Short mmCIF file of C-alpha atoms (C1' of nucleotides) in Angstrom, two decimals:
data_model
loop_
_atom_site.label_atom_id
_atom_site.label_comp_id
_atom_site.label_asym_id
_atom_site.label_seq_id
_atom_site.Cartn_x
_atom_site.Cartn_y
_atom_site.Cartn_z
CA UNK A 1 96.62 -26.51 174.04
CA UNK A 2 94.82 -26.21 170.70
CA UNK A 3 91.57 -24.41 169.83
CA UNK A 4 88.83 -24.99 172.41
CA UNK A 5 86.27 -26.65 170.14
CA UNK A 6 83.55 -24.12 169.53
CA UNK A 7 82.74 -23.44 165.93
CA UNK A 8 79.40 -24.16 164.20
CA UNK A 9 80.75 -27.37 162.68
CA UNK A 10 81.77 -28.69 166.09
CA UNK A 11 78.21 -28.07 167.24
CA UNK A 12 76.83 -30.11 164.36
CA UNK A 13 79.31 -32.92 165.02
CA UNK A 14 78.28 -32.98 168.68
CA UNK A 15 74.62 -33.19 167.73
CA UNK A 16 75.27 -36.15 165.48
CA UNK A 17 77.30 -37.84 168.21
CA UNK A 18 74.33 -37.55 170.55
CA UNK A 19 71.77 -39.14 168.21
CA UNK A 20 73.92 -41.37 165.99
CA UNK A 21 77.07 -42.29 167.93
CA UNK A 22 77.84 -44.98 165.36
CA UNK A 23 78.72 -42.41 162.67
CA UNK A 24 82.30 -41.45 161.91
CA UNK A 25 82.06 -37.70 161.41
CA UNK A 26 85.76 -36.96 161.04
CA UNK A 27 85.54 -36.08 157.33
CA UNK A 28 82.65 -33.72 158.06
CA UNK A 29 84.95 -31.61 160.17
CA UNK A 30 87.02 -30.87 157.11
CA UNK A 31 84.38 -30.55 154.40
CA UNK A 32 81.74 -28.91 156.55
CA UNK A 33 84.20 -26.11 157.19
CA UNK A 34 85.21 -25.95 153.54
CA UNK A 35 81.55 -25.54 152.53
CA UNK A 36 80.95 -22.80 155.07
CA UNK A 37 84.18 -20.97 154.27
CA UNK A 38 83.38 -21.09 150.59
CA UNK A 39 80.00 -19.55 151.16
CA UNK A 40 81.17 -16.89 153.62
CA UNK A 41 84.13 -15.83 151.49
CA UNK A 42 82.02 -15.93 148.34
CA UNK A 43 79.72 -13.37 149.90
CA UNK A 44 82.69 -11.20 150.84
CA UNK A 45 84.14 -11.35 147.35
CA UNK A 46 80.77 -10.30 145.97
CA UNK A 47 80.89 -7.26 148.24
CA UNK A 48 84.51 -6.52 147.29
CA UNK A 49 83.70 -6.42 143.55
CA UNK A 50 80.38 -4.57 143.86
CA UNK A 51 81.94 -1.07 144.11
CA UNK A 52 83.57 -1.75 140.73
CA UNK A 53 80.21 -2.57 139.20
CA UNK A 54 80.98 -6.27 138.91
CA UNK A 55 79.41 -9.45 140.21
CA UNK A 56 81.75 -12.26 141.14
CA UNK A 57 80.92 -14.20 138.00
CA UNK A 58 81.57 -11.20 135.81
CA UNK A 59 84.88 -10.56 137.54
CA UNK A 60 85.91 -14.15 136.91
CA UNK A 61 85.43 -13.68 133.18
CA UNK A 62 87.44 -10.46 133.07
CA UNK A 63 90.16 -11.93 135.28
CA UNK A 64 90.54 -14.97 133.06
CA UNK A 65 91.04 -12.72 130.06
CA UNK A 66 93.40 -10.45 131.98
CA UNK A 67 95.73 -13.15 133.18
CA UNK A 68 95.87 -14.80 129.76
CA UNK A 69 98.07 -11.83 128.80
CA UNK A 70 98.02 -9.69 125.69
CA UNK A 71 96.03 -9.39 123.53
CA UNK A 72 93.53 -10.36 126.28
CA UNK A 73 91.57 -12.53 123.90
CA UNK A 74 89.93 -15.93 124.38
CA UNK A 75 87.00 -17.75 122.79
CA UNK A 76 83.69 -18.24 124.63
CA UNK A 77 84.48 -21.93 124.57
CA UNK A 78 87.82 -21.45 126.32
CA UNK A 79 86.17 -19.21 128.88
CA UNK A 80 83.28 -21.54 129.66
CA UNK A 81 85.74 -24.41 129.95
CA UNK A 82 88.05 -22.61 132.36
CA UNK A 83 85.19 -21.25 134.43
CA UNK A 84 83.32 -24.60 134.50
CA UNK A 85 80.21 -23.07 133.04
CA UNK A 86 77.84 -24.27 130.31
CA UNK A 87 77.93 -22.38 127.03
CA UNK A 88 74.44 -21.07 127.77
CA UNK A 89 75.60 -19.54 131.02
CA UNK A 90 78.59 -18.03 129.26
CA UNK A 91 76.40 -16.38 126.65
CA UNK A 92 74.53 -14.56 129.42
CA UNK A 93 77.66 -13.33 131.17
CA UNK A 94 79.19 -12.10 127.92
CA UNK A 95 75.96 -10.29 127.01
CA UNK A 96 76.08 -8.34 130.27
CA UNK A 97 79.78 -7.54 130.00
CA UNK A 98 79.43 -6.46 126.38
CA UNK A 99 76.52 -4.16 127.24
CA UNK A 100 78.68 -2.63 129.98
CA UNK A 101 81.46 -2.03 127.45
CA UNK A 102 83.98 -4.22 129.30
CA UNK A 103 84.49 -6.81 126.58
CA UNK A 104 84.10 -6.93 122.80
CA UNK A 105 82.96 -9.87 120.68
CA UNK A 106 84.50 -10.21 117.23
CA UNK A 107 84.52 -12.98 114.64
CA UNK A 108 87.33 -15.52 114.80
CA UNK A 109 89.30 -15.02 111.54
CA UNK A 110 90.31 -18.69 111.41
CA UNK A 111 86.94 -20.32 112.19
CA UNK A 112 83.70 -18.78 111.10
CA UNK A 113 81.75 -20.66 113.77
CA UNK A 114 83.80 -19.08 116.51
CA UNK A 115 84.15 -15.76 118.27
CA UNK A 116 86.95 -13.91 119.96
CA UNK A 117 86.21 -12.21 123.26
CA UNK A 118 88.56 -9.33 124.01
CA UNK A 119 88.96 -7.05 127.00
CA UNK A 120 88.25 -3.41 126.12
CA UNK A 121 90.38 -0.59 127.52
CA UNK A 122 87.65 0.00 130.08
CA UNK A 123 87.52 -3.71 130.89
CA UNK A 124 91.25 -3.81 131.48
CA UNK A 125 91.32 -0.89 133.92
CA UNK A 126 88.21 -2.18 135.69
CA UNK A 127 89.61 -5.66 136.28
CA UNK A 128 93.00 -4.29 137.31
CA UNK A 129 91.32 -2.28 140.05
CA UNK A 130 88.91 -5.01 141.12
CA UNK A 131 91.53 -7.73 141.43
CA UNK A 132 93.24 -5.75 144.17
CA UNK A 133 90.02 -5.35 146.11
CA UNK A 134 89.37 -9.08 145.92
CA UNK A 135 92.86 -10.03 147.04
CA UNK A 136 92.61 -7.57 149.93
CA UNK A 137 89.41 -9.22 151.12
CA UNK A 138 91.05 -12.63 150.96
CA UNK A 139 94.22 -11.45 152.69
CA UNK A 140 92.19 -9.88 155.49
CA UNK A 141 90.33 -13.12 156.12
CA UNK A 142 93.53 -15.12 156.00
CA UNK A 143 95.27 -12.85 158.51
CA UNK A 144 93.66 -14.91 161.27
CA UNK A 145 96.53 -17.32 160.62
CA UNK A 146 100.23 -16.62 160.80
CA UNK A 147 102.44 -17.07 157.74
CA UNK A 148 103.54 -20.57 158.65
CA UNK A 149 99.99 -21.76 159.27
CA UNK A 150 98.84 -20.21 155.99
CA UNK A 151 101.53 -22.05 154.05
CA UNK A 152 100.70 -25.30 155.78
CA UNK A 153 97.02 -24.83 155.02
CA UNK A 154 97.68 -24.05 151.35
CA UNK A 155 99.80 -27.19 151.05
CA UNK A 156 97.25 -29.46 152.69
CA UNK A 157 94.50 -28.03 150.50
CA UNK A 158 96.59 -28.57 147.37
CA UNK A 159 97.04 -32.19 148.25
CA UNK A 160 93.36 -32.66 148.97
CA UNK A 161 92.37 -30.88 145.77
CA UNK A 162 94.65 -32.84 143.45
CA UNK A 163 93.33 -36.03 145.00
CA UNK A 164 89.72 -34.92 144.59
CA UNK A 165 89.07 -32.74 141.55
CA UNK A 166 88.76 -34.67 138.35
CA UNK A 167 88.93 -38.02 140.16
CA UNK A 168 85.82 -40.08 140.61
CA UNK A 169 84.00 -39.16 137.45
CA UNK B 1 110.56 -32.15 149.36
CA UNK B 2 106.93 -31.02 149.47
CA UNK B 3 104.27 -31.24 146.72
CA UNK B 4 105.67 -30.38 143.30
CA UNK B 5 103.43 -27.43 142.47
CA UNK B 6 101.00 -28.57 139.91
CA UNK B 7 97.39 -28.03 140.72
CA UNK B 8 94.99 -25.73 138.83
CA UNK B 9 95.35 -23.00 141.42
CA UNK B 10 99.13 -22.99 141.04
CA UNK B 11 98.60 -22.50 137.30
CA UNK B 12 96.40 -19.47 137.93
CA UNK B 13 98.87 -18.01 140.41
CA UNK B 14 101.67 -18.44 137.87
CA UNK B 15 99.64 -16.68 135.21
CA UNK B 16 99.03 -13.72 137.48
CA UNK B 17 102.74 -13.58 138.36
CA UNK B 18 103.56 -13.29 134.68
CA UNK B 19 101.22 -10.38 133.94
CA UNK B 20 100.92 -8.65 137.31
CA UNK B 21 104.05 -9.44 139.34
CA UNK B 22 103.09 -6.70 141.80
CA UNK B 23 100.16 -8.70 143.18
CA UNK B 24 100.43 -10.73 146.38
CA UNK B 25 98.53 -13.88 145.53
CA UNK B 26 99.27 -15.81 148.72
CA UNK B 27 95.69 -15.66 150.00
CA UNK B 28 94.41 -16.90 146.66
CA UNK B 29 96.27 -20.14 147.17
CA UNK B 30 94.11 -20.85 150.16
CA UNK B 31 90.72 -19.54 149.08
CA UNK B 32 91.01 -20.54 145.43
CA UNK B 33 91.42 -24.11 146.61
CA UNK B 34 88.58 -23.79 149.11
CA UNK B 35 86.25 -22.57 146.34
CA UNK B 36 87.21 -25.41 144.03
CA UNK B 37 87.01 -28.07 146.74
CA UNK B 38 83.61 -26.80 147.78
CA UNK B 39 82.32 -27.08 144.26
CA UNK B 40 83.87 -30.48 143.51
CA UNK B 41 82.72 -32.03 146.78
CA UNK B 42 79.29 -30.41 146.44
CA UNK B 43 78.85 -32.24 143.16
CA UNK B 44 79.94 -35.50 144.76
CA UNK B 45 77.52 -35.09 147.63
CA UNK B 46 74.73 -34.47 145.14
CA UNK B 47 75.62 -37.79 143.51
CA UNK B 48 75.81 -39.56 146.87
CA UNK B 49 72.28 -38.48 147.86
CA UNK B 50 70.67 -39.01 144.45
CA UNK B 51 70.18 -42.78 144.85
CA UNK B 52 68.11 -42.00 147.95
CA UNK B 53 65.89 -39.65 145.96
CA UNK B 54 67.27 -36.54 147.63
CA UNK B 55 69.00 -33.40 146.44
CA UNK B 56 71.68 -31.96 148.66
CA UNK B 57 69.38 -29.17 149.84
CA UNK B 58 66.64 -31.60 150.71
CA UNK B 59 69.07 -33.82 152.59
CA UNK B 60 70.20 -30.82 154.62
CA UNK B 61 66.66 -30.19 155.80
CA UNK B 62 66.11 -33.80 156.82
CA UNK B 63 69.54 -33.99 158.48
CA UNK B 64 68.86 -30.87 160.52
CA UNK B 65 65.64 -32.39 161.80
CA UNK B 66 67.31 -35.75 162.42
CA UNK B 67 70.17 -34.45 164.51
CA UNK B 68 67.88 -32.21 166.56
CA UNK B 69 66.76 -35.49 168.19
CA UNK B 70 63.29 -36.66 169.09
CA UNK B 71 60.60 -35.73 168.30
CA UNK B 72 62.42 -34.57 165.13
CA UNK B 73 60.46 -31.33 165.05
CA UNK B 74 61.55 -27.78 164.22
CA UNK B 75 59.79 -24.71 162.86
CA UNK B 76 60.35 -23.49 159.29
CA UNK B 77 61.93 -20.43 160.84
CA UNK B 78 64.48 -22.48 162.78
CA UNK B 79 65.27 -24.50 159.69
CA UNK B 80 65.76 -21.51 157.39
CA UNK B 81 67.94 -19.89 160.04
CA UNK B 82 70.16 -22.93 160.51
CA UNK B 83 70.43 -23.58 156.79
CA UNK B 84 71.07 -19.90 155.93
CA UNK B 85 68.11 -19.79 153.58
CA UNK B 86 65.36 -17.22 153.07
CA UNK B 87 61.87 -18.18 154.19
CA UNK B 88 60.80 -18.25 150.55
CA UNK B 89 63.44 -20.81 149.71
CA UNK B 90 62.45 -22.87 152.74
CA UNK B 91 58.81 -22.94 151.66
CA UNK B 92 59.86 -24.52 148.38
CA UNK B 93 62.01 -27.20 149.97
CA UNK B 94 59.32 -28.11 152.48
CA UNK B 95 56.72 -28.33 149.70
CA UNK B 96 58.84 -30.88 147.86
CA UNK B 97 59.65 -32.90 150.98
CA UNK B 98 56.02 -32.90 152.08
CA UNK B 99 54.88 -34.08 148.66
CA UNK B 100 57.46 -36.89 148.89
CA UNK B 101 56.04 -37.87 152.30
CA UNK B 102 59.33 -37.27 154.11
CA UNK B 103 58.12 -34.49 156.42
CA UNK B 104 54.80 -33.37 157.84
CA UNK B 105 53.65 -29.80 158.51
CA UNK B 106 51.35 -29.29 161.49
CA UNK B 107 50.14 -26.20 163.34
CA UNK B 108 52.21 -24.98 166.27
CA UNK B 109 49.94 -25.40 169.32
CA UNK B 110 51.53 -22.43 171.08
CA UNK B 111 51.59 -19.90 168.22
CA UNK B 112 48.91 -19.86 165.62
CA UNK B 113 51.19 -18.08 163.13
CA UNK B 114 53.69 -20.89 163.26
CA UNK B 115 54.15 -24.42 162.00
CA UNK B 116 55.94 -27.48 163.20
CA UNK B 117 57.88 -29.49 160.67
CA UNK B 118 58.31 -33.12 161.67
CA UNK B 119 60.18 -36.01 160.10
CA UNK B 120 57.83 -38.83 159.05
CA UNK B 121 58.76 -42.46 159.57
CA UNK B 122 59.78 -42.60 155.93
CA UNK B 123 61.79 -39.38 156.30
CA UNK B 124 63.66 -40.82 159.26
CA UNK B 125 64.70 -44.01 157.52
CA UNK B 126 65.59 -42.13 154.34
CA UNK B 127 67.88 -39.67 156.08
CA UNK B 128 69.47 -42.38 158.20
CA UNK B 129 70.48 -44.19 155.04
CA UNK B 130 71.55 -41.10 153.11
CA UNK B 131 73.75 -39.68 155.86
CA UNK B 132 75.99 -42.73 155.61
CA UNK B 133 76.36 -42.36 151.85
CA UNK B 134 77.33 -38.71 152.25
CA UNK B 135 79.89 -39.43 154.95
CA UNK B 136 81.38 -42.20 152.86
CA UNK B 137 81.86 -39.83 149.94
CA UNK B 138 83.57 -37.33 152.21
CA UNK B 139 85.74 -39.96 153.86
CA UNK B 140 86.85 -41.28 150.48
CA UNK B 141 87.91 -37.83 149.34
CA UNK B 142 89.69 -37.18 152.60
CA UNK B 143 91.63 -40.44 152.43
CA UNK B 144 94.19 -38.64 150.27
CA UNK B 145 95.54 -37.37 153.58
CA UNK B 146 96.79 -39.41 156.51
CA UNK B 147 95.11 -39.08 159.91
CA UNK B 148 97.58 -36.55 161.23
CA UNK B 149 97.26 -34.32 158.18
CA UNK B 150 93.47 -34.54 158.33
CA UNK B 151 93.45 -33.42 161.97
CA UNK B 152 95.84 -30.60 161.21
CA UNK B 153 93.69 -29.47 158.30
CA UNK B 154 90.49 -29.59 160.37
CA UNK B 155 92.16 -27.46 163.07
CA UNK B 156 93.48 -24.86 160.64
CA UNK B 157 90.09 -24.62 158.96
CA UNK B 158 88.34 -24.20 162.30
CA UNK B 159 90.62 -21.30 163.15
CA UNK B 160 90.07 -19.68 159.76
CA UNK B 161 86.32 -20.17 159.97
CA UNK B 162 85.87 -18.72 163.44
CA UNK B 163 87.88 -15.71 162.35
CA UNK B 164 85.83 -15.30 159.18
CA UNK B 165 82.20 -16.32 159.51
CA UNK B 166 80.06 -13.73 161.17
CA UNK B 167 82.89 -11.18 161.24
CA UNK B 168 82.85 -8.27 158.82
CA UNK B 169 79.14 -7.75 158.52
"C1'" DA C 1 83.86 -33.64 95.52
"C1'" DG C 2 80.48 -35.66 98.87
"C1'" DT C 3 79.03 -37.12 103.10
"C1'" DA C 4 78.95 -37.81 107.90
"C1'" DA C 5 80.52 -36.74 112.46
"C1'" DG C 6 81.94 -33.26 115.42
"C1'" DT C 7 82.17 -28.45 117.23
"C1'" DA C 8 80.94 -23.26 118.28
"C1'" DG C 9 77.72 -20.35 120.03
"C1'" DC C 10 72.89 -19.26 120.87
"C1'" DT C 11 67.97 -20.15 122.42
"C1'" DT C 12 64.49 -21.99 125.39
"C1'" DA C 13 62.34 -24.28 129.37
"C1'" DG C 14 62.83 -25.31 133.89
"C1'" DC C 15 64.96 -25.11 138.64
"C1'" DG C 16 66.14 -23.12 143.01
"C1'" DC C 17 67.32 -19.27 144.98
"C1'" DT C 18 66.72 -14.09 146.80
"C1'" DA C 19 64.35 -9.71 147.73
"C1'" DA C 20 60.32 -7.55 148.54
"C1'" DG C 21 55.79 -7.46 149.84
"C1'" DC C 22 51.60 -9.72 151.72
"C1'" DT C 23 48.26 -11.51 155.61
"C1'" DA C 24 47.51 -13.23 160.04
"C1'" DA C 25 48.83 -13.53 164.60
"C1'" DT C 26 51.55 -12.11 168.72
"C1'" DG C 27 53.25 -9.37 172.49
"C1'" DA C 28 54.51 -4.93 174.63
"C1'" DC C 29 53.06 -0.52 176.02
"C1'" DT C 30 49.72 2.73 177.08
"C1'" DA D 1 40.73 -2.69 175.89
"C1'" DG D 2 43.43 -0.42 172.04
"C1'" DT D 3 47.20 0.51 169.38
"C1'" DC D 4 51.43 -0.63 167.12
"C1'" DA D 5 55.75 -2.63 166.10
"C1'" DT D 6 57.28 -7.31 165.38
"C1'" DT D 7 57.19 -12.00 163.73
"C1'" DA D 8 55.77 -16.47 160.95
"C1'" DG D 9 55.06 -18.27 156.72
"C1'" DC D 10 53.68 -17.66 151.94
"C1'" DT D 11 53.59 -15.43 147.22
"C1'" DT D 12 55.57 -13.18 143.32
"C1'" DA D 13 59.04 -11.25 140.16
"C1'" DG D 14 63.48 -11.57 138.75
"C1'" DC D 15 68.24 -13.67 138.38
"C1'" DG D 16 71.69 -16.94 136.96
"C1'" DC D 17 72.35 -21.28 136.13
"C1'" DT D 18 71.81 -26.13 133.59
"C1'" DA D 19 70.16 -29.42 130.08
"C1'" DA D 20 68.63 -30.05 125.73
"C1'" DG D 21 68.10 -28.76 121.22
"C1'" DC D 22 69.05 -25.61 117.29
"C1'" DT D 23 71.85 -23.65 113.09
"C1'" DA D 24 76.07 -22.73 110.99
"C1'" DC D 25 80.41 -24.19 110.11
"C1'" DT D 26 84.54 -27.37 110.09
"C1'" DT D 27 87.10 -31.67 109.80
"C1'" DA D 28 87.86 -36.49 108.67
"C1'" DC D 29 86.84 -40.15 105.80
"C1'" DT D 30 85.58 -42.12 101.54
#
DNA sequence: AGTAAGTAGCTTAGCGCTAAGCTAATGACT
DNA sequence: AGTCATTAGCTTAGCGCTAAGCTACTTACT
């Protein structure tokens, strides 16, 4: 009736069953696939953004600014928080994007320690093109499932994510 | 009726809807959650293996040898292929594991270019303990869902993975 | 006002990875 | 036997990240 058991994770589960039949590998079937999907789709996103001159990490910065709305301005601190990156890592990404003319760094008028990072005109058009390419890549991959399955999957993942992220220190 | 829309991915989708209502962000609801789950669970696995003196990458090497069955021997080439790693990266992992006394490198009797990587006694006991800790961490995270939901999720992910991995060069 | 604790962003050292290139050995084809 | 493409594993340079520590500035408390 259902899928005939034949993906790489099934193979791993079978191997474990042969050598350690005492193990309960049920959870591995879920997270093993999540790990592999994350890696495979990450590679595809990288390829989707490349024609626009962006790495995935750089796109993420521009996209965060873009969807914050006008005036497309956030502090490095806000960005590194949202993107779960250390401030050191953020400095590097902003350096690259600034050199490419996609963002601008200016002093925060209310706090002389701080900066404001703003999308340039070029940054705005670049991210608006790239976001479509990324969504296309995701939609193509998802088209393996029908609409009902996709909704079901999104719901189950939401439940798993809210129960997982943040919890457990 | 269903979940009340309130995870970080929903927030991102809402932001996009406000500034770019033309975008179809359906696929993002699936893959955005997969990316975040992969990262969150990856961190947890790291913490689960740490008490056994292993990083996640090192555990993966030992686990691959372990589930290959006796005599727990594979070539560096087989390992780097299975683990989707370059040979350079594999060299580094094997160096660390060999220094820790968890694996042994010996010449391949049939091919003088090659090596055989074998689990030591210490490597075998270490991985047999660590695998349980990792599975526990996964099972705990998965316990947010009931058994039926977990099965459904595993099936949907299998279908998505087989349609994605490998495909699309 | 004066001081101490906290915060913003940057710098540096170190880690683990990839890409590219190397040597030695193998196997297929003449 | 002799050549030549292929393969195994290692080395090196470079990349992007984290952790830790720095300076400059701000905020809360006295």
